[in-house]
Amino acid sequence: MPIRILIIEDHTDNLELMSYLLKAFGYRTLAAGDGLTGVALAASQRPDLIICDIQLPGIDGYEVAKRLNRDAELCNIPLIGVTALAMVGDRERVLAAGFDGYIAKPISPETFVGEVEKFLETERRTGAEHLPSFGNGRAEQVDAADKPSVASRGTILVVDDHEENRELARSIFEPSGYTVLLAGDITSAMKLATETPPDLILSDVNMPQGTGRELVVRVKADPRLESIPVILISSSVPTEMSGEHFLAVGAAMFLRRPIDPDILLKAIESCMGALRR
């Protein structure tokens, strides 16, 4: 029976990233967006492990730990805290509150599953020590003989001011054979696109230093880049705003978060396929 892991996290992007990584290694995930729902799910579903954010709406992670630990049927479930640990003494406070361990934010796609598996019995692990590299944005020396000769399916430029969104995209696209470029704002995105023209651009809509809509306009106004399809994605655009608003300025597609990774990959493949025809 697959190991079931409950994730209690109110940040949609963090929840998606953790769920995606765990599912990729055969773990089944349950999700709760607040502490009270998390405690209720733990009681009704009895997961094998619980990952809990410290800062939550309603009751925080410390209260979640307190309620789980005073329940005789739940207190033995491994409980991992997720926190930025920004203050002196936070680590000690997390462990003293009843957590068995903690993982610092922002989580690393390369190491996350391995960190979680430390709290599972060895024979119940799926083998995350063989986790494929999702990259860390730094150049690494790799022996040519050891480097797999897999042709890239294309290059995707991901533009988002949130690091966790960029890493989520990387963790989806790189294992599927795409080369991924990352930018945190429109200025950096345009510079990257000009220096290394991608086959497709995936951009968030709302960013502090310029919107995805503005990026589409700039890309389509540049003769060197105008043929590159741009997909816009957002979780904060009002539902009454139609995708036609973005298609009118030249976007190839508009998607809403949260989105299943398989659906996102199919959208990417569809746009790239249209470009090749």
PDB file of N, CA and C in Angstrom, residues 100-155:
ATOM      1  N   ASP A 100       9.095  16.335  14.902  1.00  0.00           N
ATOM      2  CA  ASP A 100      10.220  15.404  14.876  1.00  0.00           C
ATOM      3  C   ASP A 100      11.403  15.967  14.097  1.00  0.00           C
ATOM      4  N   GLY A 101      11.141  16.980  13.289  1.00  0.00           N
ATOM      5  CA  GLY A 101      12.191  17.618  12.522  1.00  0.00           C
ATOM      6  C   GLY A 101      11.625  18.770  11.742  1.00  0.00           C
ATOM      7  N   TYR A 102      12.451  19.415  10.958  1.00  0.00           N
ATOM      8  CA  TYR A 102      11.985  20.553  10.173  1.00  0.00           C
ATOM      9  C   TYR A 102      12.730  20.603   8.854  1.00  0.00           C
ATOM     10  N   ILE A 103      12.121  21.253   7.873  1.00  0.00           N
ATOM     11  CA  ILE A 103      12.728  21.513   6.571  1.00  0.00           C
ATOM     12  C   ILE A 103      12.625  23.016   6.333  1.00  0.00           C
ATOM     13  N   ALA A 104      13.738  23.619   5.979  1.00  0.00           N
ATOM     14  CA  ALA A 104      13.760  25.065   5.804  1.00  0.00           C
ATOM     15  C   ALA A 104      13.178  25.479   4.463  1.00  0.00           C
ATOM     16  N   LYS A 105      12.488  26.615   4.441  1.00  0.00           N
ATOM     17  CA  LYS A 105      11.997  27.218   3.211  1.00  0.00           C
ATOM     18  C   LYS A 105      13.026  28.208   2.692  1.00  0.00           C
ATOM     19  N   PRO A 106      13.111  28.413   1.360  1.00  0.00           N
ATOM     20  CA  PRO A 106      12.352  27.698   0.322  1.00  0.00           C
ATOM     21  C   PRO A 106      12.884  26.278   0.166  1.00  0.00           C
ATOM     22  N   ILE A 107      11.994  25.322  -0.075  1.00  0.00           N
ATOM     23  CA  ILE A 107      12.432  23.939  -0.191  1.00  0.00           C
ATOM     24  C   ILE A 107      13.213  23.743  -1.478  1.00  0.00           C
ATOM     25  N   SER A 108      14.131  22.802  -1.456  1.00  0.00           N
ATOM     26  CA  SER A 108      14.945  22.490  -2.629  1.00  0.00           C
ATOM     27  C   SER A 108      14.396  21.253  -3.317  1.00  0.00           C
ATOM     28  N   PRO A 109      13.985  21.353  -4.580  1.00  0.00           N
ATOM     29  CA  PRO A 109      13.475  20.170  -5.290  1.00  0.00           C
ATOM     30  C   PRO A 109      14.485  19.028  -5.332  1.00  0.00           C
ATOM     31  N   GLU A 110      15.793  19.359  -5.316  1.00  0.00           N
ATOM     32  CA  GLU A 110      16.817  18.327  -5.388  1.00  0.00           C
ATOM     33  C   GLU A 110      16.874  17.470  -4.134  1.00  0.00           C
ATOM     34  N   THR A 111      16.597  18.062  -2.979  1.00  0.00           N
ATOM     35  CA  THR A 111      16.824  17.351  -1.716  1.00  0.00           C
ATOM     36  C   THR A 111      15.554  17.069  -0.916  1.00  0.00           C
ATOM     37  N   PHE A 112      14.423  17.662  -1.315  1.00  0.00           N
ATOM     38  CA  PHE A 112      13.214  17.606  -0.490  1.00  0.00           C
ATOM     39  C   PHE A 112      12.767  16.186  -0.167  1.00  0.00           C
ATOM     40  N   VAL A 113      12.611  15.326  -1.185  1.00  0.00           N
ATOM     41  CA  VAL A 113      12.106  13.974  -0.943  1.00  0.00           C
ATOM     42  C   VAL A 113      13.057  13.203  -0.038  1.00  0.00           C
ATOM     43  N   GLY A 114      14.353  13.363  -0.258  1.00  0.00           N
ATOM     44  CA  GLY A 114      15.332  12.700   0.603  1.00  0.00           C
ATOM     45  C   GLY A 114      15.227  13.153   2.042  1.00  0.00           C
ATOM     46  N   GLU A 115      14.967  14.454   2.272  1.00  0.00           N
ATOM     47  CA  GLU A 115      14.812  14.967   3.629  1.00  0.00           C
ATOM     48  C   GLU A 115      13.577  14.373   4.299  1.00  0.00           C
ATOM     49  N   VAL A 116      12.497  14.248   3.531  1.00  0.00           N
ATOM     50  CA  VAL A 116      11.269  13.669   4.078  1.00  0.00           C
ATOM     51  C   VAL A 116      11.476  12.198   4.421  1.00  0.00           C
ATOM     52  N   GLU A 117      12.173  11.486   3.561  1.00  0.00           N
ATOM     53  CA  GLU A 117      12.346  10.043   3.753  1.00  0.00           C
ATOM     54  C   GLU A 117      13.159   9.688   4.993  1.00  0.00           C
ATOM     55  N   LYS A 118      13.905  10.641   5.512  1.00  0.00           N
ATOM     56  CA  LYS A 118      14.658  10.386   6.743  1.00  0.00           C
ATOM     57  C   LYS A 118      13.726  10.031   7.906  1.00  0.00           C
ATOM     58  N   PHE A 119      12.460  10.431   7.787  1.00  0.00           N
ATOM     59  CA  PHE A 119      11.508  10.201   8.871  1.00  0.00           C
ATOM     60  C   PHE A 119      10.622   8.982   8.616  1.00  0.00           C
ATOM     61  N   LEU A 120      10.952   8.227   7.570  1.00  0.00           N
ATOM     62  CA  LEU A 120      10.254   6.973   7.283  1.00  0.00           C
ATOM     63  C   LEU A 120      11.194   5.808   7.530  1.00  0.00           C
ATOM     64  N   GLU A 121      10.640   4.669   7.914  1.00  0.00           N
ATOM     65  CA  GLU A 121      11.466   3.482   8.076  1.00  0.00           C
ATOM     66  C   GLU A 121      12.108   3.139   6.737  1.00  0.00           C
ATOM     67  N   THR A 122      13.346   2.679   6.785  1.00  0.00           N
ATOM     68  CA  THR A 122      14.131   2.438   5.568  1.00  0.00           C
ATOM     69  C   THR A 122      13.392   1.580   4.550  1.00  0.00           C
ATOM     70  N   GLU A 123      12.756   0.511   5.027  1.00  0.00           N
ATOM     71  CA  GLU A 123      12.099  -0.403   4.098  1.00  0.00           C
ATOM     72  C   GLU A 123      10.849   0.186   3.461  1.00  0.00           C
ATOM     73  N   ARG A 124      10.382   1.331   3.966  1.00  0.00           N
ATOM     74  CA  ARG A 124       9.185   1.943   3.409  1.00  0.00           C
ATOM     75  C   ARG A 124       9.510   3.093   2.453  1.00  0.00           C
ATOM     76  N   ARG A 125      10.780   3.372   2.268  1.00  0.00           N
ATOM     77  CA  ARG A 125      11.188   4.451   1.360  1.00  0.00           C
ATOM     78  C   ARG A 125      11.166   3.963  -0.085  1.00  0.00           C
ATOM     79  N   THR A 126      10.926   4.894  -1.009  1.00  0.00           N
ATOM     80  CA  THR A 126      10.878   4.511  -2.419  1.00  0.00           C
ATOM     81  C   THR A 126      12.219   4.693  -3.112  1.00  0.00           C
ATOM     82  N   GLY A 127      13.179   5.275  -2.395  1.00  0.00           N
ATOM     83  CA  GLY A 127      14.506   5.418  -2.994  1.00  0.00           C
ATOM     84  C   GLY A 127      14.789   6.786  -3.546  1.00  0.00           C
ATOM     85  N   ALA A 128      14.554   7.831  -2.773  1.00  0.00           N
ATOM     86  CA  ALA A 128      14.785   9.195  -3.256  1.00  0.00           C
ATOM     87  C   ALA A 128      16.258   9.537  -3.352  1.00  0.00           C
ATOM     88  N   GLU A 129      17.143   8.599  -2.872  1.00  0.00           N
ATOM     89  CA  GLU A 129      18.563   8.877  -3.061  1.00  0.00           C
ATOM     90  C   GLU A 129      18.922   8.892  -4.532  1.00  0.00           C
ATOM     91  N   HIS A 130      18.015   8.354  -5.376  1.00  0.00           N
ATOM     92  CA  HIS A 130      18.240   8.371  -6.815  1.00  0.00           C
ATOM     93  C   HIS A 130      17.470   9.514  -7.483  1.00  0.00           C
ATOM     94  N   LEU A 131      17.086  10.507  -6.705  1.00  0.00           N
ATOM     95  CA  LEU A 131      16.330  11.660  -7.214  1.00  0.00           C
ATOM     96  C   LEU A 131      17.069  12.330  -8.358  1.00  0.00           C
ATOM     97  N   PRO A 132      16.427  12.502  -9.504  1.00  0.00           N
ATOM     98  CA  PRO A 132      17.108  13.167 -10.621  1.00  0.00           C
ATOM     99  C   PRO A 132      17.381  14.619 -10.301  1.00  0.00           C
ATOM    100  N   SER A 133      18.448  15.160 -10.840  1.00  0.00           N
ATOM    101  CA  SER A 133      18.807  16.546 -10.563  1.00  0.00           C
ATOM    102  C   SER A 133      17.863  17.490 -11.278  1.00  0.00           C
ATOM    103  N   PHE A 134      17.276  18.419 -10.502  1.00  0.00           N
ATOM    104  CA  PHE A 134      16.411  19.439 -11.094  1.00  0.00           C
ATOM    105  C   PHE A 134      17.200  20.714 -11.346  1.00  0.00           C
ATOM    106  N   GLY A 135      18.489  20.726 -10.970  1.00  0.00           N
ATOM    107  CA  GLY A 135      19.315  21.910 -11.195  1.00  0.00           C
ATOM    108  C   GLY A 135      19.135  22.930 -10.101  1.00  0.00           C
ATOM    109  N   ASN A 136      20.171  23.737  -9.855  1.00  0.00           N
ATOM    110  CA  ASN A 136      20.093  24.740  -8.798  1.00  0.00           C
ATOM    111  C   ASN A 136      20.481  26.117  -9.311  1.00  0.00           C
ATOM    112  N   GLY A 137      20.483  26.270 -10.630  1.00  0.00           N
ATOM    113  CA  GLY A 137      20.776  27.580 -11.187  1.00  0.00           C
ATOM    114  C   GLY A 137      22.260  27.896 -11.242  1.00  0.00           C
ATOM    115  N   ARG A 138      23.145  26.981 -10.759  1.00  0.00           N
ATOM    116  CA  ARG A 138      24.583  27.213 -10.792  1.00  0.00           C
ATOM    117  C   ARG A 138      25.222  26.203 -11.729  1.00  0.00           C
ATOM    118  N   ALA A 139      26.279  26.613 -12.395  1.00  0.00           N
ATOM    119  CA  ALA A 139      26.971  25.700 -13.301  1.00  0.00           C
ATOM    120  C   ALA A 139      27.664  24.622 -12.491  1.00  0.00           C
ATOM    121  N   GLU A 140      27.603  23.373 -12.959  1.00  0.00           N
ATOM    122  CA  GLU A 140      28.250  22.273 -12.287  1.00  0.00           C
ATOM    123  C   GLU A 140      29.147  21.549 -13.272  1.00  0.00           C
ATOM    124  N   GLN A 141      30.299  21.044 -12.794  1.00  0.00           N
ATOM    125  CA  GLN A 141      31.204  20.293 -13.635  1.00  0.00           C
ATOM    126  C   GLN A 141      30.711  18.861 -13.719  1.00  0.00           C
ATOM    127  N   VAL A 142      30.421  18.384 -14.927  1.00  0.00           N
ATOM    128  CA  VAL A 142      29.940  17.028 -15.130  1.00  0.00           C
ATOM    129  C   VAL A 142      30.835  16.353 -16.147  1.00  0.00           C
ATOM    130  N   ASP A 143      31.341  15.190 -15.811  1.00  0.00           N
ATOM    131  CA  ASP A 143      32.169  14.442 -16.737  1.00  0.00           C
ATOM    132  C   ASP A 143      31.354  14.057 -17.959  1.00  0.00           C
ATOM    133  N   ALA A 144      31.865  14.306 -19.152  1.00  0.00           N
ATOM    134  CA  ALA A 144      31.118  14.047 -20.387  1.00  0.00           C
ATOM    135  C   ALA A 144      30.702  12.594 -20.498  1.00  0.00           C
ATOM    136  N   ALA A 145      31.526  11.679 -19.949  1.00  0.00           N
ATOM    137  CA  ALA A 145      31.207  10.255 -20.044  1.00  0.00           C
ATOM    138  C   ALA A 145      30.029   9.880 -19.169  1.00  0.00           C
ATOM    139  N   ASP A 146      29.804  10.682 -18.112  1.00  0.00           N
ATOM    140  CA  ASP A 146      28.715  10.386 -17.181  1.00  0.00           C
ATOM    141  C   ASP A 146      27.435  11.125 -17.525  1.00  0.00           C
ATOM    142  N   LYS A 147      27.513  12.097 -18.416  1.00  0.00           N
ATOM    143  CA  LYS A 147      26.348  12.924 -18.743  1.00  0.00           C
ATOM    144  C   LYS A 147      25.460  12.192 -19.746  1.00  0.00           C
ATOM    145  N   PRO A 148      24.167  11.991 -19.424  1.00  0.00           N
ATOM    146  CA  PRO A 148      23.299  11.280 -20.350  1.00  0.00           C
ATOM    147  C   PRO A 148      23.115  12.046 -21.645  1.00  0.00           C
ATOM    148  N   SER A 149      23.144  11.366 -22.773  1.00  0.00           N
ATOM    149  CA  SER A 149      22.991  12.015 -24.074  1.00  0.00           C
ATOM    150  C   SER A 149      21.531  12.031 -24.478  1.00  0.00           C
ATOM    151  N   VAL A 150      20.779  12.925 -23.809  1.00  0.00           N
ATOM    152  CA  VAL A 150      19.352  13.053 -24.097  1.00  0.00           C
ATOM    153  C   VAL A 150      19.113  14.390 -24.787  1.00  0.00           C
ATOM    154  N   ALA A 151      18.572  14.343 -25.976  1.00  0.00           N
ATOM    155  CA  ALA A 151      18.307  15.575 -26.721  1.00  0.00           C
ATOM    156  C   ALA A 151      17.174  16.353 -26.060  1.00  0.00           C
ATOM    157  N   SER A 152      17.369  17.669 -25.945  1.00  0.00           N
ATOM    158  CA  SER A 152      16.342  18.505 -25.347  1.00  0.00           C
ATOM    159  C   SER A 152      15.142  18.615 -26.277  1.00  0.00           C
ATOM    160  N   ARG A 153      13.949  18.625 -25.692  1.00  0.00           N
ATOM    161  CA  ARG A 153      12.729  18.772 -26.481  1.00  0.00           C
ATOM    162  C   ARG A 153      12.485  20.228 -26.826  1.00  0.00           C
ATOM    163  N   GLY A 154      13.310  21.101 -26.279  1.00  0.00           N
ATOM    164  CA  GLY A 154      13.138  22.528 -26.517  1.00  0.00           C
ATOM    165  C   GLY A 154      13.525  23.304 -25.273  1.00  0.00           C
ATOM    166  N   THR A 155      13.603  24.619 -25.408  1.00  0.00           N
ATOM    167  CA  THR A 155      13.982  25.482 -24.293  1.00  0.00           C
ATOM    168  C   THR A 155      12.788  26.330 -23.862  1.00  0.00           C
TER     169      THR A 155
END
